[in-house]
Amino acid sequence: MKFDKNFYWGGAIAANQAEGAWNKDGRGMARTDVTTGGSVNTPRMVTFMDKDGHKQKAPNRGFKLPEGAHYAVFDDELYPNHDGIDFYHHYKEDIALFKEMGFKMFRLSISWSRIYPTGEEEQPNQAGLDFYRRVFTELRNQGIEPLVSIWHFDTPLALEEKYGDWQDRRYIDLYEKYVRTIFTEYKGLVKYWLTFNEINNTINFLPDDASDEAHQEAYQHLHYQFVASARAVKIGHDIDPENKIGCMICGITYYPSTCDPKDILFNRSKWEKGIFYCGDVQCKGKYPTFAKRLWKEHHIELDVTDQDLEDLKQGTVDMYTFSYYMSQAVTTHHNDDVVGGNMSFGVRNEYLTYSDWGWALDPDGLQYYLEMIYDRYEKPLMVVENGLGAYDTVEEDGRIHDPFRIDYYRRHIQAMAKAIENGVDLIAYTTWGCIDLVSAGTGEMRKRYGFIYVDKHDDGTGTMKRMKKDSFYWYKKVIASQGEDLDD
Ligand code: BG6
């Protein structure tokens, strides 16, 4: 057996993409509540009132609230995250389906604004705490280990309006209050935690030609999140020494697209800036040597205190976790054949095929990533997101045939098996969107990832009925055979 009997097979979702119930039981708003749906070619938009009281909207990516404006929900817009897939009311049914597949682990996130609606209350929102207690208890009753993301892109909107997007040191204390609350509340119920989902997105997806000012903001934002994460690790261990707390990196395997030495160097800088910068700080507790070069390139001067450096040292993570969807080919040469990706772009790699959303399908890249990262940090690894966003069709008999998804998973599981054979300590695999949910990038429902289909559509219609796809039965067999039986 390549996969240990204790290997955590499972699936993953995030609060804002699944829960719905956006304004129920005292929950405060998050950015996704003022973000419309989009598509592969049309951006998601943020809605707000300008300083003169006029309704406005602007592309979500890189949006900054103008002076005097405030976020707003408009009656004539559709906000897909408001309903999500209504996991808030369906969690028992969904967990029963996960159990039927044989899940050992389920990754979900806590919505910060369910616990502290504006982020600044003295006391947490009891109804929010109760909701997650019910979910975690249900998971435990079903023998499924929860893996909890503390932050999955959902800072309370009130904080964003007041302080901007993590550009303010006060965020560290506010996050600390939030994590203390949840570590204390769920002691004994939750053992595995992740501090920030895809923390590296902030600099990884910053265009190389972005201004020095944009770089300054991104690196400062990250520094505050590093300190907040490190403090969370320390607090989490103090509250319960059983806690295992990980970083979460958006894993992309970068390849130079030519053997021009300039491309080789460029590719290395992609790994450094995009992947290693965050992993090194969170796993080793200090900034890597190349950080100085990166800062110098953009004349960055960070607000870093001695206490921050001490916190980073004290708060190294117990495990390295990451999402993996694709590799990306990069070059310094002019090349118009650009392909999309997980909030980023590269050039076409002629050796690979691409999903309908332009994401490179590359299981070998997963093996490469696993082996490279394990060698660098020698900490247990978890693949906490991996999956294929694709169109699904419900046949007249109600069945959903998704051989393309089965094939995708089969090849990625084979890649993980090879990495394990080569010595990598991989302990978990939680596939992304194990149940269909709202896409983070495009806000679509039709970009479906699940083993479980949810009858919910981009125009807001749908009964929310859950239906098993062919991949549901296949994954069940995979888990039952500990990853040995990968046949259709
Ligand atoms: C990751 C995020 O970036 O990719 C998820 O952590 C997201 O929240 C996933 O859903 C897939 O991206 P998308 O845009 O297809 O939803």
Short mmCIF file of C-alpha atoms and ligand atoms in Angstrom, two decimals:
data_model
loop_
_atom_site.label_atom_id
_atom_site.label_comp_id
_atom_site.label_asym_id
_atom_site.label_seq_id
_atom_site.Cartn_x
_atom_site.Cartn_y
_atom_site.Cartn_z
CA MET A 1 0.00 0.00 0.00
CA LYS A 2 1.42 3.37 -0.98
CA PHE A 3 -1.06 5.35 1.09
CA ASP A 4 -0.87 4.65 4.80
CA LYS A 5 -4.03 3.36 6.50
CA ASN A 6 -4.14 6.59 8.50
CA PHE A 7 -3.95 8.72 5.36
CA TYR A 8 -6.58 11.45 5.45
CA TRP A 9 -8.70 11.12 2.31
CA GLY A 10 -11.31 13.80 2.04
CA GLY A 11 -12.60 16.97 0.50
CA ALA A 12 -12.64 20.73 1.03
CA ILE A 13 -14.89 23.78 0.87
CA ALA A 14 -14.77 27.37 2.12
CA ALA A 15 -17.39 29.24 4.14
CA ASN A 16 -18.07 32.09 1.76
CA GLN A 17 -18.37 29.79 -1.27
CA ALA A 18 -20.67 27.25 0.35
CA GLU A 19 -22.53 28.39 3.46
CA GLY A 20 -24.87 31.02 2.08
CA ALA A 21 -26.98 32.47 4.94
CA TRP A 22 -24.89 35.60 4.46
CA ASN A 23 -27.01 37.75 6.75
CA LYS A 24 -28.40 35.10 9.11
CA ASP A 25 -27.92 34.81 12.86
CA GLY A 26 -25.91 37.97 13.27
CA ARG A 27 -23.26 37.34 10.61
CA GLY A 28 -21.47 40.48 9.41
CA MET A 29 -20.58 41.04 5.78
CA ALA A 30 -17.43 40.03 3.92
CA ARG A 31 -16.11 41.22 0.56
CA THR A 32 -17.80 38.35 -1.30
CA ASP A 33 -21.19 39.70 -0.17
CA VAL A 34 -20.69 42.78 -2.33
CA THR A 35 -19.16 40.88 -5.27
CA THR A 36 -21.28 39.89 -8.27
CA GLY A 37 -20.94 36.81 -10.46
CA GLY A 38 -18.66 36.84 -13.51
CA SER A 39 -17.40 34.32 -16.04
CA VAL A 40 -14.17 33.21 -17.62
CA ASN A 41 -14.25 36.37 -19.77
CA THR A 42 -16.09 38.85 -17.55
CA PRO A 43 -14.72 39.98 -14.22
CA ARG A 44 -16.60 39.81 -10.95
CA MET A 45 -17.61 43.32 -9.87
CA VAL A 46 -17.65 44.98 -6.46
CA THR A 47 -20.63 47.21 -5.71
CA PHE A 48 -20.41 50.39 -3.63
CA MET A 49 -21.83 53.89 -3.11
CA ASP A 50 -19.46 56.70 -3.95
CA LYS A 51 -18.97 59.74 -1.75
CA ASP A 52 -21.83 61.54 -3.54
CA GLY A 53 -24.27 58.70 -2.85
CA HIS A 54 -24.21 57.22 -6.38
CA LYS A 55 -24.33 53.48 -7.07
CA GLN A 56 -21.06 52.25 -8.57
CA LYS A 57 -19.37 49.01 -9.51
CA ALA A 58 -15.81 48.14 -10.44
CA PRO A 59 -13.77 44.99 -11.19
CA ASN A 60 -13.06 43.08 -8.00
CA ARG A 61 -9.42 42.25 -8.77
CA GLY A 62 -7.17 44.86 -7.16
CA PHE A 63 -10.14 47.02 -6.15
CA LYS A 64 -9.60 49.76 -3.59
CA LEU A 65 -12.54 51.57 -2.06
CA PRO A 66 -12.35 55.25 -3.13
CA GLU A 67 -12.19 57.97 -0.48
CA GLY A 68 -15.60 58.56 1.15
CA ALA A 69 -17.23 55.53 -0.53
CA HIS A 70 -18.76 52.54 1.23
CA TYR A 71 -19.58 49.01 0.11
CA ALA A 72 -23.23 48.34 -0.70
CA VAL A 73 -25.59 45.56 -1.80
CA PHE A 74 -27.92 46.54 -4.68
CA ASP A 75 -31.35 44.98 -5.26
CA ASP A 76 -30.81 44.69 -8.99
CA GLU A 77 -27.57 42.69 -8.75
CA LEU A 78 -27.02 38.98 -8.17
CA TYR A 79 -24.51 38.00 -5.48
CA PRO A 80 -23.84 34.25 -5.79
CA ASN A 81 -22.14 33.97 -2.41
CA HIS A 82 -25.26 35.18 -0.59
CA ASP A 83 -26.82 31.74 -1.02
CA GLY A 84 -23.73 29.67 -1.84
CA ILE A 85 -25.02 26.12 -1.79
CA ASP A 86 -26.75 26.74 1.53
CA PHE A 87 -24.37 24.49 3.42
CA TYR A 88 -25.54 26.45 6.47
CA HIS A 89 -28.82 24.54 6.39
CA HIS A 90 -27.69 21.39 4.53
CA TYR A 91 -24.56 20.53 6.49
CA LYS A 92 -25.98 17.36 8.03
CA GLU A 93 -27.08 15.97 4.69
CA ASP A 94 -23.73 16.93 3.13
CA ILE A 95 -21.67 15.39 5.91
CA ALA A 96 -23.72 12.19 5.57
CA LEU A 97 -22.76 12.08 1.88
CA PHE A 98 -19.09 12.66 2.74
CA LYS A 99 -19.31 9.84 5.23
CA GLU A 100 -20.87 7.60 2.57
CA MET A 101 -17.82 8.27 0.36
CA GLY A 102 -15.62 7.27 3.28
CA PHE A 103 -14.06 10.69 4.03
CA LYS A 104 -11.53 10.70 6.84
CA MET A 105 -11.04 14.46 6.76
CA PHE A 106 -13.14 17.43 5.74
CA ARG A 107 -11.65 20.86 5.24
CA LEU A 108 -13.87 23.89 5.80
CA SER A 109 -13.32 27.46 6.90
CA ILE A 110 -14.79 29.61 9.63
CA SER A 111 -16.26 32.87 8.48
CA TRP A 112 -14.60 35.50 10.72
CA SER A 113 -17.64 37.77 10.42
CA ARG A 114 -19.92 35.04 11.80
CA ILE A 115 -17.82 35.10 14.96
CA TYR A 116 -17.02 38.83 15.08
CA PRO A 117 -19.46 40.56 12.71
CA THR A 118 -17.43 43.76 12.37
CA GLY A 119 -14.19 42.30 13.71
CA GLU A 120 -14.13 44.76 16.61
CA GLU A 121 -16.82 43.54 19.02
CA GLU A 122 -15.71 42.75 22.56
CA GLN A 123 -17.77 39.57 22.66
CA PRO A 124 -18.19 36.95 19.93
CA ASN A 125 -21.50 36.24 18.23
CA GLN A 126 -22.88 33.21 20.07
CA ALA A 127 -25.05 32.08 17.14
CA GLY A 128 -21.97 31.93 14.93
CA LEU A 129 -20.00 29.93 17.50
CA ASP A 130 -22.96 27.55 17.88
CA PHE A 131 -23.20 26.92 14.15
CA TYR A 132 -19.61 25.71 13.84
CA ARG A 133 -19.94 23.69 17.04
CA ARG A 134 -22.86 21.85 15.46
CA VAL A 135 -20.87 21.21 12.27
CA PHE A 136 -17.71 20.02 14.05
CA THR A 137 -19.76 17.81 16.37
CA GLU A 138 -21.54 16.27 13.40
CA LEU A 139 -18.18 15.59 11.72
CA ARG A 140 -16.82 13.96 14.88
CA ASN A 141 -20.00 11.87 15.21
CA GLN A 142 -19.39 10.62 11.68
CA GLY A 143 -15.72 9.91 12.39
CA ILE A 144 -14.47 12.66 10.07
CA GLU A 145 -11.54 14.82 11.20
CA PRO A 146 -12.17 18.54 10.64
CA LEU A 147 -9.40 20.60 9.06
CA VAL A 148 -10.25 24.24 9.65
CA SER A 149 -9.06 27.26 7.70
CA ILE A 150 -9.16 30.24 10.00
CA TRP A 151 -9.16 32.74 7.13
CA HIS A 152 -10.25 31.92 3.60
CA PHE A 153 -10.32 35.33 1.88
CA ASP A 154 -12.99 36.64 4.27
CA THR A 155 -11.92 39.52 6.43
CA PRO A 156 -14.98 41.25 7.95
CA LEU A 157 -16.03 43.94 5.48
CA ALA A 158 -16.28 46.55 8.23
CA LEU A 159 -12.54 46.13 8.87
CA GLU A 160 -11.74 46.48 5.19
CA GLU A 161 -13.74 49.71 5.03
CA LYS A 162 -11.98 51.08 8.06
CA TYR A 163 -8.39 49.87 7.69
CA GLY A 164 -8.04 48.82 4.06
CA ASP A 165 -6.88 45.35 3.10
CA TRP A 166 -4.38 44.20 5.76
CA GLN A 167 -2.29 47.32 5.34
CA ASP A 168 -2.70 48.18 8.98
CA ARG A 169 -0.87 46.70 11.95
CA ARG A 170 -4.08 46.68 13.99
CA TYR A 171 -5.20 43.64 12.01
CA ILE A 172 -2.72 41.50 13.93
CA ASP A 173 -4.46 42.07 17.27
CA LEU A 174 -7.93 41.70 15.78
CA TYR A 175 -6.98 38.38 14.20
CA GLU A 176 -5.40 37.32 17.49
CA LYS A 177 -8.64 37.96 19.35
CA TYR A 178 -10.54 35.92 16.77
CA VAL A 179 -8.15 32.95 16.88
CA ARG A 180 -8.07 32.90 20.68
CA THR A 181 -11.84 32.67 20.66
CA ILE A 182 -12.05 29.78 18.22
CA PHE A 183 -9.08 27.82 19.62
CA THR A 184 -10.65 28.04 23.06
CA GLU A 185 -14.19 27.34 21.91
CA TYR A 186 -13.35 24.29 19.79
CA LYS A 187 -10.63 22.77 21.95
CA GLY A 188 -11.02 19.01 21.74
CA LEU A 189 -13.30 19.25 18.70
CA VAL A 190 -10.77 20.56 16.17
CA LYS A 191 -7.11 19.61 16.07
CA TYR A 192 -5.97 20.58 12.54
CA TRP A 193 -5.91 24.27 11.63
CA LEU A 194 -4.65 26.44 8.75
CA THR A 195 -3.92 30.09 9.44
CA PHE A 196 -4.33 31.84 6.04
CA ASN A 197 -5.61 30.28 2.84
CA GLU A 198 -3.22 30.79 -0.09
CA ILE A 199 -1.30 33.45 1.80
CA ASN A 200 1.15 33.84 -1.12
CA ASN A 201 -1.52 35.10 -3.56
CA THR A 202 -0.81 38.65 -2.45
CA ILE A 203 2.62 38.74 -4.04
CA ASN A 204 2.47 35.73 -6.33
CA PHE A 205 -0.27 37.24 -8.43
CA LEU A 206 1.01 40.78 -8.37
CA PRO A 207 2.05 41.53 -11.96
CA ASP A 208 5.84 41.76 -12.34
CA ASP A 209 5.45 45.26 -13.79
CA ALA A 210 3.25 46.50 -10.90
CA SER A 211 4.42 49.76 -9.33
CA ASP A 212 6.80 49.97 -6.39
CA GLU A 213 3.89 51.29 -4.35
CA ALA A 214 1.80 48.20 -5.15
CA HIS A 215 4.75 46.00 -4.17
CA GLN A 216 5.26 47.93 -0.95
CA GLU A 217 1.61 47.40 -0.01
CA ALA A 218 1.66 43.72 -0.91
CA TYR A 219 4.81 42.93 1.08
CA GLN A 220 3.58 44.92 4.07
CA HIS A 221 0.20 43.19 3.95
CA LEU A 222 2.04 39.86 3.94
CA HIS A 223 4.30 40.80 6.80
CA TYR A 224 1.30 41.56 9.01
CA GLN A 225 -0.29 38.26 8.00
CA PHE A 226 2.96 36.38 8.74
CA VAL A 227 3.07 37.85 12.23
CA ALA A 228 -0.65 37.17 12.77
CA SER A 229 -0.14 33.59 11.59
CA ALA A 230 2.91 33.06 13.80
CA ARG A 231 1.07 34.39 16.83
CA ALA A 232 -1.85 32.10 16.02
CA VAL A 233 0.48 29.08 15.94
CA LYS A 234 1.91 30.00 19.32
CA ILE A 235 -1.50 30.68 20.88
CA GLY A 236 -2.95 27.51 19.34
CA HIS A 237 -0.16 25.40 20.87
CA ASP A 238 -0.52 27.11 24.25
CA ILE A 239 -4.28 26.53 24.34
CA ASP A 240 -4.01 22.90 23.26
CA PRO A 241 -0.64 21.20 22.71
CA GLU A 242 -2.51 18.66 20.56
CA ASN A 243 -3.20 21.30 17.92
CA LYS A 244 -1.44 20.94 14.57
CA ILE A 245 -1.32 24.21 12.70
CA GLY A 246 -0.26 24.65 9.11
CA CYS A 247 0.47 27.26 6.49
CA MET A 248 -1.50 27.12 3.23
CA ILE A 249 0.22 28.08 0.01
CA CYS A 250 -1.22 28.34 -3.48
CA GLY A 251 1.06 25.78 -5.10
CA ILE A 252 2.00 26.37 -8.70
CA THR A 253 4.85 24.50 -10.36
CA TYR A 254 6.76 26.96 -12.50
CA TYR A 255 8.69 25.91 -15.58
CA PRO A 256 10.98 28.02 -17.76
CA SER A 257 9.47 28.00 -21.21
CA THR A 258 12.88 28.08 -22.96
CA CYS A 259 16.43 27.19 -21.94
CA ASP A 260 17.55 30.79 -22.33
CA PRO A 261 19.49 31.40 -19.09
CA LYS A 262 17.41 34.55 -18.65
CA ASP A 263 14.31 32.36 -18.52
CA ILE A 264 15.99 30.02 -16.03
CA LEU A 265 16.71 32.95 -13.73
CA PHE A 266 13.21 34.34 -14.25
CA ASN A 267 11.72 30.97 -13.40
CA ARG A 268 13.80 30.81 -10.23
CA SER A 269 12.55 34.23 -9.20
CA LYS A 270 8.96 32.99 -9.74
CA TRP A 271 9.60 30.18 -7.26
CA GLU A 272 11.27 32.55 -4.82
CA LYS A 273 8.74 35.34 -4.91
CA GLY A 274 5.65 33.23 -5.53
CA ILE A 275 6.23 30.08 -3.51
CA PHE A 276 9.31 30.04 -1.25
CA TYR A 277 9.02 33.54 0.21
CA CYS A 278 5.94 32.60 2.26
CA GLY A 279 6.85 28.96 2.87
CA ASP A 280 10.30 29.92 4.19
CA VAL A 281 8.96 32.50 6.64
CA GLN A 282 6.20 30.23 7.92
CA CYS A 283 8.24 27.01 8.08
CA LYS A 284 11.65 28.40 9.07
CA GLY A 285 10.56 31.40 11.15
CA LYS A 286 12.66 34.00 9.34
CA TYR A 287 12.92 35.80 6.05
CA PRO A 288 15.08 34.03 3.45
CA THR A 289 18.27 35.60 2.09
CA PHE A 290 16.68 36.36 -1.27
CA ALA A 291 14.00 38.48 0.44
CA LYS A 292 16.48 41.35 0.64
CA ARG A 293 16.96 41.20 -3.11
CA LEU A 294 13.19 41.18 -3.73
CA TRP A 295 12.67 44.17 -1.42
CA LYS A 296 15.52 46.05 -3.04
CA GLU A 297 14.12 45.52 -6.53
CA HIS A 298 11.05 47.53 -5.55
CA HIS A 299 12.54 49.91 -2.96
CA ILE A 300 10.51 48.33 -0.21
CA GLU A 301 10.81 49.42 3.38
CA LEU A 302 8.84 47.24 5.71
CA ASP A 303 7.41 48.10 9.08
CA VAL A 304 9.00 45.23 11.05
CA THR A 305 9.62 45.32 14.80
CA ASP A 306 12.00 43.18 16.87
CA GLN A 307 8.95 41.63 18.48
CA ASP A 308 7.64 40.68 15.03
CA LEU A 309 10.88 38.83 14.28
CA GLU A 310 10.67 37.05 17.59
CA ASP A 311 7.03 36.10 16.90
CA LEU A 312 8.00 34.68 13.51
CA LYS A 313 10.68 32.57 15.15
CA GLN A 314 8.31 31.27 17.82
CA GLY A 315 5.42 30.55 15.48
CA THR A 316 6.69 28.14 12.85
CA VAL A 317 4.03 25.85 11.45
CA ASP A 318 3.66 22.13 12.13
CA MET A 319 2.88 21.20 8.55
CA TYR A 320 3.02 22.62 5.06
CA THR A 321 -0.25 22.50 3.18
CA PHE A 322 -1.01 23.73 -0.31
CA SER A 323 -3.49 23.84 -3.16
CA TYR A 324 -2.43 22.44 -6.49
CA TYR A 325 -4.31 22.91 -9.72
CA MET A 326 -1.72 23.60 -12.39
CA SER A 327 1.79 24.35 -13.51
CA GLN A 328 2.73 27.47 -15.34
CA ALA A 329 5.33 28.09 -18.05
CA VAL A 330 7.04 31.48 -17.82
CA THR A 331 9.39 33.37 -20.10
CA THR A 332 11.15 36.68 -20.54
CA HIS A 333 10.51 36.49 -24.29
CA HIS A 334 7.58 38.11 -26.00
CA ASN A 335 4.83 35.53 -26.33
CA ASP A 336 1.19 36.32 -27.04
CA ASP A 337 -0.05 32.81 -26.42
CA VAL A 338 -1.03 33.55 -22.86
CA VAL A 339 -3.13 31.10 -20.86
CA GLY A 340 -5.18 31.75 -17.76
CA GLY A 341 -4.84 30.19 -14.39
CA ASN A 342 -5.67 30.41 -10.76
CA MET A 343 -5.75 34.22 -10.64
CA SER A 344 -2.58 34.31 -12.73
CA PHE A 345 -1.26 33.90 -16.24
CA GLY A 346 1.53 32.07 -18.01
CA VAL A 347 2.34 31.09 -21.57
CA ARG A 348 1.01 27.98 -23.28
CA ASN A 349 2.93 24.79 -22.58
CA GLU A 350 2.68 22.67 -25.72
CA TYR A 351 3.15 19.45 -23.75
CA LEU A 352 0.02 19.96 -21.66
CA THR A 353 -3.73 20.16 -22.17
CA TYR A 354 -5.96 22.80 -20.61
CA SER A 355 -9.31 22.88 -18.81
CA ASP A 356 -12.28 24.85 -20.19
CA TRP A 357 -11.13 27.69 -17.94
CA GLY A 358 -7.60 27.58 -19.37
CA TRP A 359 -5.91 25.88 -16.40
CA ALA A 360 -2.99 23.60 -17.31
CA LEU A 361 -3.61 19.96 -16.41
CA ASP A 362 -0.33 18.64 -15.08
CA PRO A 363 -0.18 15.79 -12.53
CA ASP A 364 3.61 15.50 -12.98
CA GLY A 365 3.82 19.06 -11.71
CA LEU A 366 2.21 17.87 -8.48
CA GLN A 367 4.85 15.18 -7.98
CA TYR A 368 7.56 17.75 -8.70
CA TYR A 369 6.06 20.21 -6.22
CA LEU A 370 5.65 17.61 -3.46
CA GLU A 371 9.23 16.38 -3.74
CA MET A 372 10.75 19.83 -4.04
CA ILE A 373 8.85 21.19 -1.03
CA TYR A 374 9.39 18.15 1.19
CA ASP A 375 13.11 18.35 0.57
CA ARG A 376 13.14 22.00 1.51
CA TYR A 377 11.15 21.85 4.75
CA GLU A 378 10.94 18.20 5.84
CA LYS A 379 7.55 18.77 7.43
CA PRO A 380 4.40 16.69 6.88
CA LEU A 381 2.59 17.82 3.75
CA MET A 382 -1.09 18.01 2.92
CA VAL A 383 -2.63 18.62 -0.49
CA VAL A 384 -5.66 20.53 0.73
CA GLU A 385 -7.06 21.57 -2.65
CA ASN A 386 -6.92 19.85 -6.02
CA GLY A 387 -9.70 19.40 -8.52
CA LEU A 388 -11.13 20.10 -11.93
CA GLY A 389 -13.66 22.86 -12.54
CA ALA A 390 -15.77 21.61 -15.44
CA TYR A 391 -19.25 21.69 -16.99
CA ASP A 392 -21.58 18.90 -15.86
CA THR A 393 -24.75 17.68 -17.53
CA VAL A 394 -27.61 16.03 -15.69
CA GLU A 395 -28.94 13.24 -17.93
CA GLU A 396 -32.64 12.54 -18.28
CA ASP A 397 -32.34 9.66 -15.86
CA GLY A 398 -30.77 12.01 -13.34
CA ARG A 399 -27.26 10.58 -13.64
CA ILE A 400 -24.17 12.73 -14.08
CA HIS A 401 -21.31 11.20 -16.02
CA ASP A 402 -17.97 12.89 -15.32
CA PRO A 403 -15.21 10.60 -16.67
CA PHE A 404 -12.99 13.67 -17.23
CA ARG A 405 -13.05 14.39 -13.49
CA ILE A 406 -12.30 10.77 -12.62
CA ASP A 407 -9.37 10.80 -15.03
CA TYR A 408 -8.05 14.05 -13.52
CA TYR A 409 -8.15 12.64 -10.00
CA ARG A 410 -6.71 9.30 -11.02
CA ARG A 411 -3.63 10.96 -12.52
CA HIS A 412 -3.12 13.26 -9.56
CA ILE A 413 -3.47 10.40 -7.07
CA GLN A 414 -0.90 8.43 -9.08
CA ALA A 415 1.43 11.44 -8.87
CA MET A 416 1.00 11.59 -5.09
CA ALA A 417 1.67 7.85 -4.85
CA LYS A 418 4.97 8.32 -6.70
CA ALA A 419 6.00 11.13 -4.38
CA ILE A 420 5.18 8.97 -1.35
CA GLU A 421 7.24 6.11 -2.81
CA ASN A 422 10.08 8.59 -3.21
CA GLY A 423 9.94 9.38 0.50
CA VAL A 424 7.59 12.34 0.83
CA ASP A 425 5.61 12.45 4.07
CA LEU A 426 2.21 13.26 2.58
CA ILE A 427 -0.55 12.80 5.14
CA ALA A 428 -3.73 14.19 3.61
CA TYR A 429 -5.58 14.85 0.38
CA THR A 430 -8.69 16.99 0.53
CA THR A 431 -10.04 17.54 -2.98
CA TRP A 432 -11.39 20.98 -3.77
CA GLY A 433 -15.11 21.53 -3.98
CA CYS A 434 -15.96 17.93 -3.10
CA ILE A 435 -19.50 19.28 -3.40
CA ASP A 436 -20.26 21.89 -6.10
CA LEU A 437 -19.89 25.45 -4.83
CA VAL A 438 -19.51 29.03 -6.04
CA SER A 439 -16.25 29.58 -7.89
CA ALA A 440 -13.97 32.03 -6.10
CA GLY A 441 -12.43 33.44 -9.27
CA THR A 442 -15.49 33.79 -11.49
CA GLY A 443 -18.44 33.50 -9.08
CA GLU A 444 -19.92 30.82 -11.34
CA MET A 445 -21.85 27.73 -10.32
CA ARG A 446 -21.40 26.08 -13.70
CA LYS A 447 -17.68 25.73 -13.00
CA ARG A 448 -18.32 22.58 -11.02
CA TYR A 449 -15.75 20.65 -8.98
CA GLY A 450 -17.88 18.28 -6.94
CA PHE A 451 -18.42 14.57 -6.56
CA ILE A 452 -21.82 15.84 -5.49
CA TYR A 453 -23.89 17.96 -7.87
CA VAL A 454 -25.90 20.82 -6.40
CA ASP A 455 -28.96 22.04 -8.27
CA LYS A 456 -28.05 25.72 -8.19
CA HIS A 457 -27.44 27.88 -11.24
CA ASP A 458 -25.78 31.11 -12.28
CA ASP A 459 -29.09 32.95 -12.62
CA GLY A 460 -29.79 32.21 -8.96
CA THR A 461 -32.38 29.50 -9.64
CA GLY A 462 -32.25 25.91 -8.37
CA THR A 463 -33.66 23.68 -5.67
CA MET A 464 -30.30 23.07 -3.91
CA LYS A 465 -30.96 19.35 -4.34
CA ARG A 466 -27.81 17.20 -3.94
CA MET A 467 -27.10 14.44 -6.54
CA LYS A 468 -24.27 11.94 -6.79
CA LYS A 469 -22.05 12.09 -9.89
CA ASP A 470 -20.23 9.02 -11.26
CA SER A 471 -17.07 10.33 -9.57
CA PHE A 472 -18.85 9.99 -6.19
CA TYR A 473 -18.91 6.18 -6.52
CA TRP A 474 -15.38 6.14 -7.95
CA TYR A 475 -13.85 8.18 -5.08
CA LYS A 476 -15.66 5.98 -2.59
CA LYS A 477 -13.93 2.95 -4.13
CA VAL A 478 -10.57 4.75 -4.12
CA ILE A 479 -10.85 5.54 -0.43
CA ALA A 480 -12.07 2.03 0.45
CA SER A 481 -9.04 0.54 -1.33
CA GLN A 482 -6.60 3.07 0.23
CA GLY A 483 -5.82 4.51 -3.17
CA GLU A 484 -5.06 1.15 -4.82
CA ASP A 485 -8.15 0.75 -6.99
CA LEU A 486 -8.18 3.67 -9.42
CA ASP A 487 -10.09 1.95 -12.24
CA ASP A 488 -13.42 3.26 -13.53
C1 BG6 B 1 -8.21 28.44 -4.72
C2 BG6 B 1 -9.05 28.91 -3.60
O1 BG6 B 1 -7.53 29.54 -5.21
O2 BG6 B 1 -8.79 27.91 -5.87
C3 BG6 B 1 -10.50 28.45 -3.64
O3 BG6 B 1 -8.49 28.62 -2.34
C4 BG6 B 1 -10.98 28.43 -5.06
O4 BG6 B 1 -11.25 29.30 -2.82
C5 BG6 B 1 -10.13 27.44 -5.84
O5 BG6 B 1 -12.33 28.12 -5.19
C6 BG6 B 1 -10.57 27.22 -7.26
O6 BG6 B 1 -10.69 28.44 -7.93
P1 BG6 B 1 -12.03 28.83 -8.67
O7 BG6 B 1 -11.81 30.20 -9.17
O8 BG6 B 1 -12.22 27.84 -9.76
O9 BG6 B 1 -13.12 28.75 -7.66
#
